[in-house]
Amino acid sequence: MTAAGNFVISLDYELMWGVRDHATRESYGRNVLGGREAIPAMLELFHQRGIRATWAVVGALLCENKDELLDRNRRLSSDGKPIPNLEDIGPDERRDPYHFGASLARLIASCEGQEIGTHTFSHRCALEHGETLQAFTADVSISLLQLREWGIPCRSIVFPRNQYSPTHLAACSSLGLTHFRGNEIKWFYAPAPGKEQTKVRRLCRLLDSYVDLSGPNVSRPEDRDGALVNVGSSRFLRPFNRQLSRLDGLRLRRIRSAMRAAAISGSTFHLWWHPENFGDNICENIAMLTNVLDEFQRLRDDHGMQSRAMCEIASHAPTQVPQVN
C-alpha cells in the first residue's frame, strides 16, 4: 500500500533584513508592514484547516531592541562577519516594525503545529562574493543559540536566497540541524550567487509558475546517516500580480497538479513563500492560499495526505513540533 503523501509549507520570515542590500523602507516598507498584518490571518487560516508549517526566522528580527541586536552583532564579529550599517535601525519593535518582529514570532511559536526554523541570524547568503564558510557557520551558531534562549530546539534551516553547497550542509549538520529546504532540480533553480541569477533564469522560474517546465518537483526525502534531510522545494507561491491576474487559474492549476501527484504517489509537496509577499494585495493572496488549502483538504479526504512541518519529514525526525510556553 502506498504511504500517504505529505503537504509541507515553509515561510521565510525576514522583514527588511532580506532586502536591505537592494530595497529601502520607501520601496518595500509597505510589503513589510502588510506582511505583519498578513501573518495573523495566515495563522488563523492554518488553525482552521489543521495546517502545520515551518517558519524560518532571521535571528536579527527576534531581538527585543537595538541594544540586544548590537550585542549579538558584537559576538558575531568575533568569529564571523558582523552585520554592517546598523545606524538606521530604530530602538525597538514599536518604533521600528520594519526590523524587529519578536512579538509576531512569539505568536507563531505559540500556535499548535508551527515550527520555528532558522533563516540564519543576519540573512547571510552563503554563496555571495566575500562570504566564507567560517562566517556562515558563526552566523548560524548565533541564531541557534538565540533560539535555545527562547526555549526552541531548532531543527530546520532555510538558506537565504536558496544559496548553499555541500560544505554548508555539512556545517549545519555539525551544528545539530537535521532538515533543510533544497531547491528544485532544474538548472534554473540551482543554488547560485546573485550575479548568476540571469534574466533567463528568472524568466524560466516565472514561466514555470504557470506552465510545466520542471515537472511536479515532489520528493521522497531519505534518512542518511550524518546528513541533513532534504525537504525539497516544489513550488514558490508567487504573490498576486494585477498584470498577470488573468493567468491565476494556470498558477493554481500548476500547484494543484503537483499536490495531487504527491498525494497519489506518497511523496512530499513543499510550498513556500515570504510573509512579506502577501503584504501587498493581502486579500487576493489570502484567497489564493485558501484555494490551495481547499485542494489539500480534498486530497486529505480522498488520499490521506498529511500536513507536516519540515522537521516532521522522514523517520528519524521528532514527532512533535516544539512549542513556546
PDB file of C-alpha atoms in Angstrom:
ATOM      1  CA  MET A   1       0.000   0.000   0.000  1.00  0.00           C
ATOM      2  CA  THR A   2       1.332   3.453  -0.945  1.00  0.00           C
ATOM      3  CA  ALA A   3       2.214   5.664   2.017  1.00  0.00           C
ATOM      4  CA  ALA A   4       0.232   8.860   2.479  1.00  0.00           C
ATOM      5  CA  GLY A   5       1.655  11.939   0.801  1.00  0.00           C
ATOM      6  CA  ASN A   6       2.886  14.981   2.722  1.00  0.00           C
ATOM      7  CA  PHE A   7       1.951  18.629   2.319  1.00  0.00           C
ATOM      8  CA  VAL A   8       4.720  20.911   3.642  1.00  0.00           C
ATOM      9  CA  ILE A   9       4.629  24.695   3.924  1.00  0.00           C
ATOM     10  CA  SER A  10       7.645  26.829   4.814  1.00  0.00           C
ATOM     11  CA  LEU A  11       7.782  30.594   5.147  1.00  0.00           C
ATOM     12  CA  ASP A  12      10.852  32.851   5.154  1.00  0.00           C
ATOM     13  CA  TYR A  13      10.148  35.429   7.889  1.00  0.00           C
ATOM     14  CA  GLU A  14      12.582  38.272   7.149  1.00  0.00           C
ATOM     15  CA  LEU A  15      11.018  41.758   7.410  1.00  0.00           C
ATOM     16  CA  MET A  16      13.529  44.209   5.903  1.00  0.00           C
ATOM     17  CA  TRP A  17      16.539  42.002   6.674  1.00  0.00           C
ATOM     18  CA  GLY A  18      16.007  40.022   3.496  1.00  0.00           C
ATOM     19  CA  VAL A  19      16.123  43.040   1.164  1.00  0.00           C
ATOM     20  CA  ARG A  20      18.467  45.533   2.836  1.00  0.00           C
ATOM     21  CA  ASP A  21      21.011  45.164   0.027  1.00  0.00           C
ATOM     22  CA  HIS A  22      18.621  46.292  -2.716  1.00  0.00           C
ATOM     23  CA  ALA A  23      15.482  47.883  -1.227  1.00  0.00           C
ATOM     24  CA  THR A  24      14.511  50.631   1.204  1.00  0.00           C
ATOM     25  CA  ARG A  25      11.620  51.352   3.542  1.00  0.00           C
ATOM     26  CA  GLU A  26      10.241  53.632   0.859  1.00  0.00           C
ATOM     27  CA  SER A  27      10.343  50.950  -1.844  1.00  0.00           C
ATOM     28  CA  TYR A  28       9.484  47.865   0.222  1.00  0.00           C
ATOM     29  CA  GLY A  29       8.161  49.115   3.548  1.00  0.00           C
ATOM     30  CA  ARG A  30       4.540  48.656   2.508  1.00  0.00           C
ATOM     31  CA  ASN A  31       5.154  44.959   1.926  1.00  0.00           C
ATOM     32  CA  VAL A  32       6.830  44.576   5.318  1.00  0.00           C
ATOM     33  CA  LEU A  33       4.010  46.265   7.225  1.00  0.00           C
ATOM     34  CA  GLY A  34       1.411  44.418   5.194  1.00  0.00           C
ATOM     35  CA  GLY A  35       3.228  41.160   5.861  1.00  0.00           C
ATOM     36  CA  ARG A  36       2.914  41.809   9.582  1.00  0.00           C
ATOM     37  CA  GLU A  37      -0.828  42.176   9.062  1.00  0.00           C
ATOM     38  CA  ALA A  38      -0.974  39.019   6.941  1.00  0.00           C
ATOM     39  CA  ILE A  39       0.770  36.747   9.471  1.00  0.00           C
ATOM     40  CA  PRO A  40      -2.155  36.583  11.947  1.00  0.00           C
ATOM     41  CA  ALA A  41      -4.514  35.961   9.022  1.00  0.00           C
ATOM     42  CA  MET A  42      -2.337  33.082   7.812  1.00  0.00           C
ATOM     43  CA  LEU A  43      -2.116  31.611  11.309  1.00  0.00           C
ATOM     44  CA  GLU A  44      -5.882  31.753  11.691  1.00  0.00           C
ATOM     45  CA  LEU A  45      -6.311  30.012   8.342  1.00  0.00           C
ATOM     46  CA  PHE A  46      -3.749  27.369   9.321  1.00  0.00           C
ATOM     47  CA  HIS A  47      -5.597  26.809  12.610  1.00  0.00           C
ATOM     48  CA  GLN A  48      -8.939  26.418  10.866  1.00  0.00           C
ATOM     49  CA  ARG A  49      -7.548  23.931   8.323  1.00  0.00           C
ATOM     50  CA  GLY A  50      -5.211  21.981  10.616  1.00  0.00           C
ATOM     51  CA  ILE A  51      -2.075  23.115   8.758  1.00  0.00           C
ATOM     52  CA  ARG A  52       1.389  22.596  10.196  1.00  0.00           C
ATOM     53  CA  ALA A  53       4.152  24.820   8.825  1.00  0.00           C
ATOM     54  CA  THR A  54       7.784  25.808   9.271  1.00  0.00           C
ATOM     55  CA  TRP A  55       8.634  29.485   9.784  1.00  0.00           C
ATOM     56  CA  ALA A  56      12.321  30.109   9.035  1.00  0.00           C
ATOM     57  CA  VAL A  57      13.149  33.253  11.007  1.00  0.00           C
ATOM     58  CA  VAL A  58      16.002  35.730  10.587  1.00  0.00           C
ATOM     59  CA  GLY A  59      17.512  35.934  14.063  1.00  0.00           C
ATOM     60  CA  ALA A  60      18.092  39.684  13.948  1.00  0.00           C
ATOM     61  CA  LEU A  61      14.357  40.388  13.951  1.00  0.00           C
ATOM     62  CA  LEU A  62      13.940  38.364  17.160  1.00  0.00           C
ATOM     63  CA  CYS A  63      15.959  40.910  19.132  1.00  0.00           C
ATOM     64  CA  GLU A  64      13.833  42.849  21.582  1.00  0.00           C
ATOM     65  CA  ASN A  65      15.653  46.121  20.967  1.00  0.00           C
ATOM     66  CA  LYS A  66      18.687  47.654  19.299  1.00  0.00           C
ATOM     67  CA  ASP A  67      20.884  47.079  22.338  1.00  0.00           C
ATOM     68  CA  GLU A  68      20.321  43.327  22.068  1.00  0.00           C
ATOM     69  CA  LEU A  69      20.910  43.475  18.308  1.00  0.00           C
ATOM     70  CA  LEU A  70      24.213  45.300  18.760  1.00  0.00           C
ATOM     71  CA  ASP A  71      25.299  42.895  21.496  1.00  0.00           C
ATOM     72  CA  ARG A  72      24.637  39.830  19.356  1.00  0.00           C
ATOM     73  CA  ASN A  73      26.299  41.529  16.404  1.00  0.00           C
ATOM     74  CA  ARG A  74      29.424  42.117  18.509  1.00  0.00           C
ATOM     75  CA  ARG A  75      29.502  38.415  19.368  1.00  0.00           C
ATOM     76  CA  LEU A  76      29.157  37.630  15.679  1.00  0.00           C
ATOM     77  CA  SER A  77      32.054  39.929  14.767  1.00  0.00           C
ATOM     78  CA  SER A  78      34.470  37.975  16.968  1.00  0.00           C
ATOM     79  CA  ASP A  79      34.039  34.774  14.912  1.00  0.00           C
ATOM     80  CA  GLY A  80      32.485  35.776  11.637  1.00  0.00           C
ATOM     81  CA  LYS A  81      31.299  38.811   9.740  1.00  0.00           C
ATOM     82  CA  PRO A  82      29.087  41.353  11.543  1.00  0.00           C
ATOM     83  CA  ILE A  83      26.013  42.999  10.054  1.00  0.00           C
ATOM     84  CA  PRO A  84      27.072  46.343   8.524  1.00  0.00           C
ATOM     85  CA  ASN A  85      25.298  49.699   8.506  1.00  0.00           C
ATOM     86  CA  LEU A  86      23.054  49.416  11.553  1.00  0.00           C
ATOM     87  CA  GLU A  87      22.833  53.174  12.032  1.00  0.00           C
ATOM     88  CA  ASP A  88      19.348  53.356  10.509  1.00  0.00           C
ATOM     89  CA  ILE A  89      17.873  50.685  12.807  1.00  0.00           C
ATOM     90  CA  GLY A  90      15.364  52.024  15.325  1.00  0.00           C
ATOM     91  CA  PRO A  91      15.352  51.364  19.074  1.00  0.00           C
ATOM     92  CA  ASP A  92      12.675  48.647  19.298  1.00  0.00           C
ATOM     93  CA  GLU A  93       9.726  46.968  17.596  1.00  0.00           C
ATOM     94  CA  ARG A  94       7.199  49.672  18.426  1.00  0.00           C
ATOM     95  CA  ARG A  95       9.321  52.352  16.777  1.00  0.00           C
ATOM     96  CA  ASP A  96      10.864  50.189  14.064  1.00  0.00           C
ATOM     97  CA  PRO A  97       8.464  47.441  12.940  1.00  0.00           C
ATOM     98  CA  TYR A  98      10.500  47.099   9.740  1.00  0.00           C
ATOM     99  CA  HIS A  99      13.396  45.375  11.521  1.00  0.00           C
ATOM    100  CA  PHE A 100      12.031  43.991  14.800  1.00  0.00           C
ATOM    101  CA  GLY A 101       9.354  41.300  14.916  1.00  0.00           C
ATOM    102  CA  ALA A 102       9.699  39.292  18.139  1.00  0.00           C
ATOM    103  CA  SER A 103       6.032  39.732  19.077  1.00  0.00           C
ATOM    104  CA  LEU A 104       4.873  38.044  15.877  1.00  0.00           C
ATOM    105  CA  ALA A 105       7.474  35.285  16.279  1.00  0.00           C
ATOM    106  CA  ARG A 106       6.087  34.547  19.742  1.00  0.00           C
ATOM    107  CA  LEU A 107       2.591  34.415  18.260  1.00  0.00           C
ATOM    108  CA  ILE A 108       3.752  31.971  15.581  1.00  0.00           C
ATOM    109  CA  ALA A 109       5.621  29.750  18.042  1.00  0.00           C
ATOM    110  CA  SER A 110       2.635  29.582  20.392  1.00  0.00           C
ATOM    111  CA  CYS A 111       0.325  28.226  17.674  1.00  0.00           C
ATOM    112  CA  GLU A 112      -0.082  24.461  17.501  1.00  0.00           C
ATOM    113  CA  GLY A 113       1.884  22.746  14.768  1.00  0.00           C
ATOM    114  CA  GLN A 114       4.037  25.743  13.817  1.00  0.00           C
ATOM    115  CA  GLU A 115       7.766  25.039  13.744  1.00  0.00           C
ATOM    116  CA  ILE A 116      10.360  27.786  14.177  1.00  0.00           C
ATOM    117  CA  GLY A 117      13.388  27.188  11.972  1.00  0.00           C
ATOM    118  CA  THR A 118      16.370  29.384  11.236  1.00  0.00           C
ATOM    119  CA  HIS A 119      16.963  31.626   8.246  1.00  0.00           C
ATOM    120  CA  THR A 120      20.405  32.485   9.712  1.00  0.00           C
ATOM    121  CA  PHE A 121      20.921  35.397  12.092  1.00  0.00           C
ATOM    122  CA  SER A 122      21.639  38.137   9.549  1.00  0.00           C
ATOM    123  CA  HIS A 123      20.064  36.706   6.377  1.00  0.00           C
ATOM    124  CA  ARG A 124      23.523  35.552   5.338  1.00  0.00           C
ATOM    125  CA  CYS A 125      23.653  34.488   1.705  1.00  0.00           C
ATOM    126  CA  ALA A 126      26.159  31.667   1.624  1.00  0.00           C
ATOM    127  CA  LEU A 127      27.397  31.920  -1.961  1.00  0.00           C
ATOM    128  CA  GLU A 128      27.814  35.668  -2.373  1.00  0.00           C
ATOM    129  CA  HIS A 129      31.255  37.162  -3.092  1.00  0.00           C
ATOM    130  CA  GLY A 130      33.287  37.634   0.087  1.00  0.00           C
ATOM    131  CA  GLU A 131      31.338  35.152   2.184  1.00  0.00           C
ATOM    132  CA  THR A 132      33.246  32.373   3.942  1.00  0.00           C
ATOM    133  CA  LEU A 133      32.191  29.093   5.469  1.00  0.00           C
ATOM    134  CA  GLN A 134      33.578  30.237   8.826  1.00  0.00           C
ATOM    135  CA  ALA A 135      31.443  33.393   8.797  1.00  0.00           C
ATOM    136  CA  PHE A 136      28.357  31.475   7.730  1.00  0.00           C
ATOM    137  CA  THR A 137      28.839  28.876  10.463  1.00  0.00           C
ATOM    138  CA  ALA A 138      29.334  31.554  13.114  1.00  0.00           C
ATOM    139  CA  ASP A 139      26.189  33.331  11.937  1.00  0.00           C
ATOM    140  CA  VAL A 140      24.050  30.183  12.143  1.00  0.00           C
ATOM    141  CA  SER A 141      25.566  29.353  15.552  1.00  0.00           C
ATOM    142  CA  ILE A 142      24.461  32.727  16.904  1.00  0.00           C
ATOM    143  CA  SER A 143      20.972  32.135  15.531  1.00  0.00           C
ATOM    144  CA  LEU A 144      20.678  28.676  17.097  1.00  0.00           C
ATOM    145  CA  LEU A 145      21.918  29.944  20.469  1.00  0.00           C
ATOM    146  CA  GLN A 146      19.331  32.719  20.348  1.00  0.00           C
ATOM    147  CA  LEU A 147      16.540  30.223  19.643  1.00  0.00           C
ATOM    148  CA  ARG A 148      17.695  27.995  22.505  1.00  0.00           C
ATOM    149  CA  GLU A 149      17.395  31.031  24.765  1.00  0.00           C
ATOM    150  CA  TRP A 150      13.797  31.240  23.544  1.00  0.00           C
ATOM    151  CA  GLY A 151      13.351  27.589  24.527  1.00  0.00           C
ATOM    152  CA  ILE A 152      13.268  26.418  20.896  1.00  0.00           C
ATOM    153  CA  PRO A 153      15.453  23.446  19.874  1.00  0.00           C
ATOM    154  CA  CYS A 154      15.792  24.375  16.199  1.00  0.00           C
ATOM    155  CA  ARG A 155      15.868  21.509  13.694  1.00  0.00           C
ATOM    156  CA  SER A 156      15.380  23.117  10.274  1.00  0.00           C
ATOM    157  CA  ILE A 157      17.192  25.683   8.167  1.00  0.00           C
ATOM    158  CA  VAL A 158      16.085  27.559   5.071  1.00  0.00           C
ATOM    159  CA  PHE A 159      19.074  29.116   3.319  1.00  0.00           C
ATOM    160  CA  PRO A 160      18.651  32.793   2.406  1.00  0.00           C
ATOM    161  CA  ARG A 161      18.009  33.139  -1.335  1.00  0.00           C
ATOM    162  CA  ASN A 162      18.299  29.346  -1.501  1.00  0.00           C
ATOM    163  CA  GLN A 163      22.106  29.545  -1.612  1.00  0.00           C
ATOM    164  CA  TYR A 164      24.022  26.563  -0.240  1.00  0.00           C
ATOM    165  CA  SER A 165      26.655  23.983  -1.093  1.00  0.00           C
ATOM    166  CA  PRO A 166      27.615  20.556   0.291  1.00  0.00           C
ATOM    167  CA  THR A 167      30.074  22.188   2.702  1.00  0.00           C
ATOM    168  CA  HIS A 168      27.345  24.444   4.078  1.00  0.00           C
ATOM    169  CA  LEU A 169      25.081  21.432   4.561  1.00  0.00           C
ATOM    170  CA  ALA A 170      27.855  19.625   6.432  1.00  0.00           C
ATOM    171  CA  ALA A 171      28.442  22.663   8.663  1.00  0.00           C
ATOM    172  CA  CYS A 172      24.749  22.847   9.515  1.00  0.00           C
ATOM    173  CA  SER A 173      24.668  19.150  10.347  1.00  0.00           C
ATOM    174  CA  SER A 174      27.627  19.615  12.707  1.00  0.00           C
ATOM    175  CA  LEU A 175      25.619  22.325  14.500  1.00  0.00           C
ATOM    176  CA  GLY A 176      22.774  19.892  15.180  1.00  0.00           C
ATOM    177  CA  LEU A 177      20.367  20.847  12.396  1.00  0.00           C
ATOM    178  CA  THR A 178      18.567  17.938  10.743  1.00  0.00           C
ATOM    179  CA  HIS A 179      16.450  19.338   7.876  1.00  0.00           C
ATOM    180  CA  PHE A 180      16.799  21.886   5.090  1.00  0.00           C
ATOM    181  CA  ARG A 181      14.746  23.122   2.164  1.00  0.00           C
ATOM    182  CA  GLY A 182      16.536  22.121  -1.006  1.00  0.00           C
ATOM    183  CA  ASN A 183      15.987  23.598  -4.444  1.00  0.00           C
ATOM    184  CA  GLU A 184      14.096  22.157  -7.380  1.00  0.00           C
ATOM    185  CA  ILE A 185      16.324  20.070  -9.644  1.00  0.00           C
ATOM    186  CA  LYS A 186      16.114  22.041 -12.917  1.00  0.00           C
ATOM    187  CA  TRP A 187      19.161  24.158 -13.792  1.00  0.00           C
ATOM    188  CA  PHE A 188      17.315  27.468 -13.409  1.00  0.00           C
ATOM    189  CA  TYR A 189      16.670  26.681  -9.713  1.00  0.00           C
ATOM    190  CA  ALA A 190      20.252  25.660  -8.895  1.00  0.00           C
ATOM    191  CA  PRO A 191      21.893  27.477  -5.939  1.00  0.00           C
ATOM    192  CA  ALA A 192      23.840  30.454  -7.269  1.00  0.00           C
ATOM    193  CA  PRO A 193      25.019  33.920  -6.184  1.00  0.00           C
ATOM    194  CA  GLY A 194      23.056  36.958  -7.261  1.00  0.00           C
ATOM    195  CA  LYS A 195      25.340  37.805 -10.183  1.00  0.00           C
ATOM    196  CA  GLU A 196      24.490  34.437 -11.772  1.00  0.00           C
ATOM    197  CA  GLN A 197      20.726  34.951 -11.451  1.00  0.00           C
ATOM    198  CA  THR A 198      20.345  35.951 -15.077  1.00  0.00           C
ATOM    199  CA  LYS A 199      17.213  37.229 -16.779  1.00  0.00           C
ATOM    200  CA  VAL A 200      16.872  33.847 -18.474  1.00  0.00           C
ATOM    201  CA  ARG A 201      16.875  32.006 -15.145  1.00  0.00           C
ATOM    202  CA  ARG A 202      14.321  34.407 -13.677  1.00  0.00           C
ATOM    203  CA  LEU A 203      12.106  34.180 -16.747  1.00  0.00           C
ATOM    204  CA  CYS A 204      12.173  30.382 -16.635  1.00  0.00           C
ATOM    205  CA  ARG A 205      11.161  30.395 -12.982  1.00  0.00           C
ATOM    206  CA  LEU A 206       8.345  32.823 -13.710  1.00  0.00           C
ATOM    207  CA  LEU A 207       7.045  30.756 -16.623  1.00  0.00           C
ATOM    208  CA  ASP A 208       7.325  27.588 -14.549  1.00  0.00           C
ATOM    209  CA  SER A 209       4.753  29.030 -12.149  1.00  0.00           C
ATOM    210  CA  TYR A 210       2.148  28.964 -14.920  1.00  0.00           C
ATOM    211  CA  VAL A 211       3.216  26.198 -17.339  1.00  0.00           C
ATOM    212  CA  ASP A 212       5.051  22.969 -16.610  1.00  0.00           C
ATOM    213  CA  LEU A 213       8.763  23.457 -17.322  1.00  0.00           C
ATOM    214  CA  SER A 214      10.185  21.454 -14.423  1.00  0.00           C
ATOM    215  CA  GLY A 215       7.621  18.799 -13.502  1.00  0.00           C
ATOM    216  CA  PRO A 216       5.810  18.493 -10.162  1.00  0.00           C
ATOM    217  CA  ASN A 217       9.030  18.633  -8.077  1.00  0.00           C
ATOM    218  CA  VAL A 218       7.658  16.227  -5.486  1.00  0.00           C
ATOM    219  CA  SER A 219      10.160  14.238  -3.444  1.00  0.00           C
ATOM    220  CA  ARG A 220      10.705  11.353  -1.060  1.00  0.00           C
ATOM    221  CA  PRO A 221      13.287  12.512   1.494  1.00  0.00           C
ATOM    222  CA  GLU A 222      15.544   9.734   2.743  1.00  0.00           C
ATOM    223  CA  ASP A 223      17.374   9.334   6.030  1.00  0.00           C
ATOM    224  CA  ARG A 224      21.136   9.331   5.512  1.00  0.00           C
ATOM    225  CA  ASP A 225      23.497   8.978   8.472  1.00  0.00           C
ATOM    226  CA  GLY A 226      25.080  12.315   9.298  1.00  0.00           C
ATOM    227  CA  ALA A 227      23.333  14.230   6.510  1.00  0.00           C
ATOM    228  CA  LEU A 228      20.540  16.760   6.578  1.00  0.00           C
ATOM    229  CA  VAL A 229      17.174  15.618   5.283  1.00  0.00           C
ATOM    230  CA  ASN A 230      16.402  17.489   2.080  1.00  0.00           C
ATOM    231  CA  VAL A 231      12.756  18.561   2.206  1.00  0.00           C
ATOM    232  CA  GLY A 232      12.966  19.793  -1.351  1.00  0.00           C
ATOM    233  CA  SER A 233      11.024  22.769  -2.644  1.00  0.00           C
ATOM    234  CA  SER A 234       8.190  22.027  -5.037  1.00  0.00           C
ATOM    235  CA  ARG A 235       6.770  25.479  -5.737  1.00  0.00           C
ATOM    236  CA  PHE A 236       7.167  29.120  -4.716  1.00  0.00           C
ATOM    237  CA  LEU A 237       3.744  30.659  -4.090  1.00  0.00           C
ATOM    238  CA  ARG A 238       4.130  33.802  -6.154  1.00  0.00           C
ATOM    239  CA  PRO A 239       2.286  36.873  -4.878  1.00  0.00           C
ATOM    240  CA  PHE A 240      -0.709  38.307  -6.669  1.00  0.00           C
ATOM    241  CA  ASN A 241       0.259  40.395  -9.674  1.00  0.00           C
ATOM    242  CA  ARG A 242      -2.510  42.512 -11.157  1.00  0.00           C
ATOM    243  CA  GLN A 243      -0.898  42.481 -14.600  1.00  0.00           C
ATOM    244  CA  LEU A 244      -0.814  38.667 -14.591  1.00  0.00           C
ATOM    245  CA  SER A 245      -4.066  38.101 -12.720  1.00  0.00           C
ATOM    246  CA  ARG A 246      -5.764  36.635 -15.796  1.00  0.00           C
ATOM    247  CA  LEU A 247      -3.290  33.751 -15.528  1.00  0.00           C
ATOM    248  CA  ASP A 248      -4.034  32.960 -11.888  1.00  0.00           C
ATOM    249  CA  GLY A 249      -6.080  29.943 -12.932  1.00  0.00           C
ATOM    250  CA  LEU A 250      -2.967  28.481 -14.539  1.00  0.00           C
ATOM    251  CA  ARG A 251      -0.899  29.302 -11.452  1.00  0.00           C
ATOM    252  CA  LEU A 252      -3.370  27.494  -9.200  1.00  0.00           C
ATOM    253  CA  ARG A 253      -3.694  24.555 -11.594  1.00  0.00           C
ATOM    254  CA  ARG A 254       0.098  24.143 -11.624  1.00  0.00           C
ATOM    255  CA  ILE A 255       0.116  23.901  -7.813  1.00  0.00           C
ATOM    256  CA  ARG A 256      -2.895  21.599  -7.608  1.00  0.00           C
ATOM    257  CA  SER A 257      -1.440  19.221 -10.187  1.00  0.00           C
ATOM    258  CA  ALA A 258       1.792  18.816  -8.228  1.00  0.00           C
ATOM    259  CA  MET A 259      -0.115  18.382  -4.958  1.00  0.00           C
ATOM    260  CA  ARG A 260      -2.174  15.597  -6.492  1.00  0.00           C
ATOM    261  CA  ALA A 261       0.971  13.925  -7.826  1.00  0.00           C
ATOM    262  CA  ALA A 262       2.434  13.902  -4.298  1.00  0.00           C
ATOM    263  CA  ALA A 263      -0.784  12.627  -2.718  1.00  0.00           C
ATOM    264  CA  ILE A 264      -1.208   9.777  -5.196  1.00  0.00           C
ATOM    265  CA  SER A 265       2.455   8.672  -5.153  1.00  0.00           C
ATOM    266  CA  GLY A 266       3.016   9.061  -1.413  1.00  0.00           C
ATOM    267  CA  SER A 267       5.569  11.840  -1.975  1.00  0.00           C
ATOM    268  CA  THR A 268       6.046  15.286  -0.463  1.00  0.00           C
ATOM    269  CA  PHE A 269       4.825  18.551  -1.965  1.00  0.00           C
ATOM    270  CA  HIS A 270       6.585  21.600  -0.473  1.00  0.00           C
ATOM    271  CA  LEU A 271       5.158  25.100  -0.963  1.00  0.00           C
ATOM    272  CA  TRP A 272       6.986  28.210   0.260  1.00  0.00           C
ATOM    273  CA  TRP A 273       6.841  31.991   0.298  1.00  0.00           C
ATOM    274  CA  HIS A 274       7.666  35.039   2.433  1.00  0.00           C
ATOM    275  CA  PRO A 275       5.013  36.668   4.654  1.00  0.00           C
ATOM    276  CA  GLU A 276       6.079  39.934   3.034  1.00  0.00           C
ATOM    277  CA  ASN A 277       4.961  38.554  -0.345  1.00  0.00           C
ATOM    278  CA  PHE A 278       1.404  38.828   1.000  1.00  0.00           C
ATOM    279  CA  GLY A 279       1.997  42.375   2.238  1.00  0.00           C
ATOM    280  CA  ASP A 280       0.504  43.997  -0.855  1.00  0.00           C
ATOM    281  CA  ASN A 281      -2.889  42.776  -2.117  1.00  0.00           C
ATOM    282  CA  ILE A 282      -3.453  40.825   1.103  1.00  0.00           C
ATOM    283  CA  CYS A 283      -6.999  39.774   0.233  1.00  0.00           C
ATOM    284  CA  GLU A 284      -6.037  38.366  -3.152  1.00  0.00           C
ATOM    285  CA  ASN A 285      -3.056  36.492  -1.716  1.00  0.00           C
ATOM    286  CA  ILE A 286      -5.076  35.015   1.146  1.00  0.00           C
ATOM    287  CA  ALA A 287      -7.716  33.961  -1.389  1.00  0.00           C
ATOM    288  CA  MET A 288      -5.101  32.068  -3.426  1.00  0.00           C
ATOM    289  CA  LEU A 289      -3.784  30.381  -0.286  1.00  0.00           C
ATOM    290  CA  THR A 290      -7.343  29.420   0.663  1.00  0.00           C
ATOM    291  CA  ASN A 291      -7.782  27.785  -2.744  1.00  0.00           C
ATOM    292  CA  VAL A 292      -4.576  25.807  -2.214  1.00  0.00           C
ATOM    293  CA  LEU A 293      -5.719  24.655   1.222  1.00  0.00           C
ATOM    294  CA  ASP A 294      -9.096  23.669  -0.228  1.00  0.00           C
ATOM    295  CA  GLU A 295      -7.198  21.333  -2.543  1.00  0.00           C
ATOM    296  CA  PHE A 296      -5.219  19.942   0.397  1.00  0.00           C
ATOM    297  CA  GLN A 297      -8.454  19.155   2.244  1.00  0.00           C
ATOM    298  CA  ARG A 298      -9.748  17.260  -0.784  1.00  0.00           C
ATOM    299  CA  LEU A 299      -6.512  15.289  -1.028  1.00  0.00           C
ATOM    300  CA  ARG A 300      -6.556  14.582   2.698  1.00  0.00           C
ATOM    301  CA  ASP A 301     -10.102  13.250   2.426  1.00  0.00           C
ATOM    302  CA  ASP A 302      -9.532  11.252  -0.772  1.00  0.00           C
ATOM    303  CA  HIS A 303      -5.923  10.066  -0.391  1.00  0.00           C
ATOM    304  CA  GLY A 304      -4.961  10.575   3.263  1.00  0.00           C
ATOM    305  CA  MET A 305      -2.470  13.382   2.542  1.00  0.00           C
ATOM    306  CA  GLN A 306      -0.980  14.811   5.740  1.00  0.00           C
ATOM    307  CA  SER A 307       0.160  18.314   6.678  1.00  0.00           C
ATOM    308  CA  ARG A 308       3.702  18.282   8.074  1.00  0.00           C
ATOM    309  CA  ALA A 309       6.286  20.773   9.275  1.00  0.00           C
ATOM    310  CA  MET A 310       9.762  20.331   7.785  1.00  0.00           C
ATOM    311  CA  CYS A 311      11.152  18.705  10.934  1.00  0.00           C
ATOM    312  CA  GLU A 312       8.431  16.046  10.761  1.00  0.00           C
ATOM    313  CA  ILE A 313       9.562  14.640   7.402  1.00  0.00           C
ATOM    314  CA  ALA A 314      11.464  11.312   7.461  1.00  0.00           C
ATOM    315  CA  SER A 315      11.512   8.653  10.144  1.00  0.00           C
ATOM    316  CA  HIS A 316      14.230   9.995  12.429  1.00  0.00           C
ATOM    317  CA  ALA A 317      12.515  13.401  12.789  1.00  0.00           C
ATOM    318  CA  PRO A 318      10.780  14.389  16.051  1.00  0.00           C
ATOM    319  CA  THR A 319       7.071  13.680  16.105  1.00  0.00           C
ATOM    320  CA  GLN A 320       6.133  16.873  17.896  1.00  0.00           C
ATOM    321  CA  VAL A 321       6.885  20.466  16.925  1.00  0.00           C
ATOM    322  CA  PRO A 322       8.466  22.289  19.904  1.00  0.00           C
ATOM    323  CA  GLN A 323       6.138  24.914  21.368  1.00  0.00           C
ATOM    324  CA  VAL A 324       6.930  28.101  23.291  1.00  0.00           C
ATOM    325  CA  ASN A 325       5.030  28.312  26.569  1.00  0.00           C
TER     326      ASN A 325
END
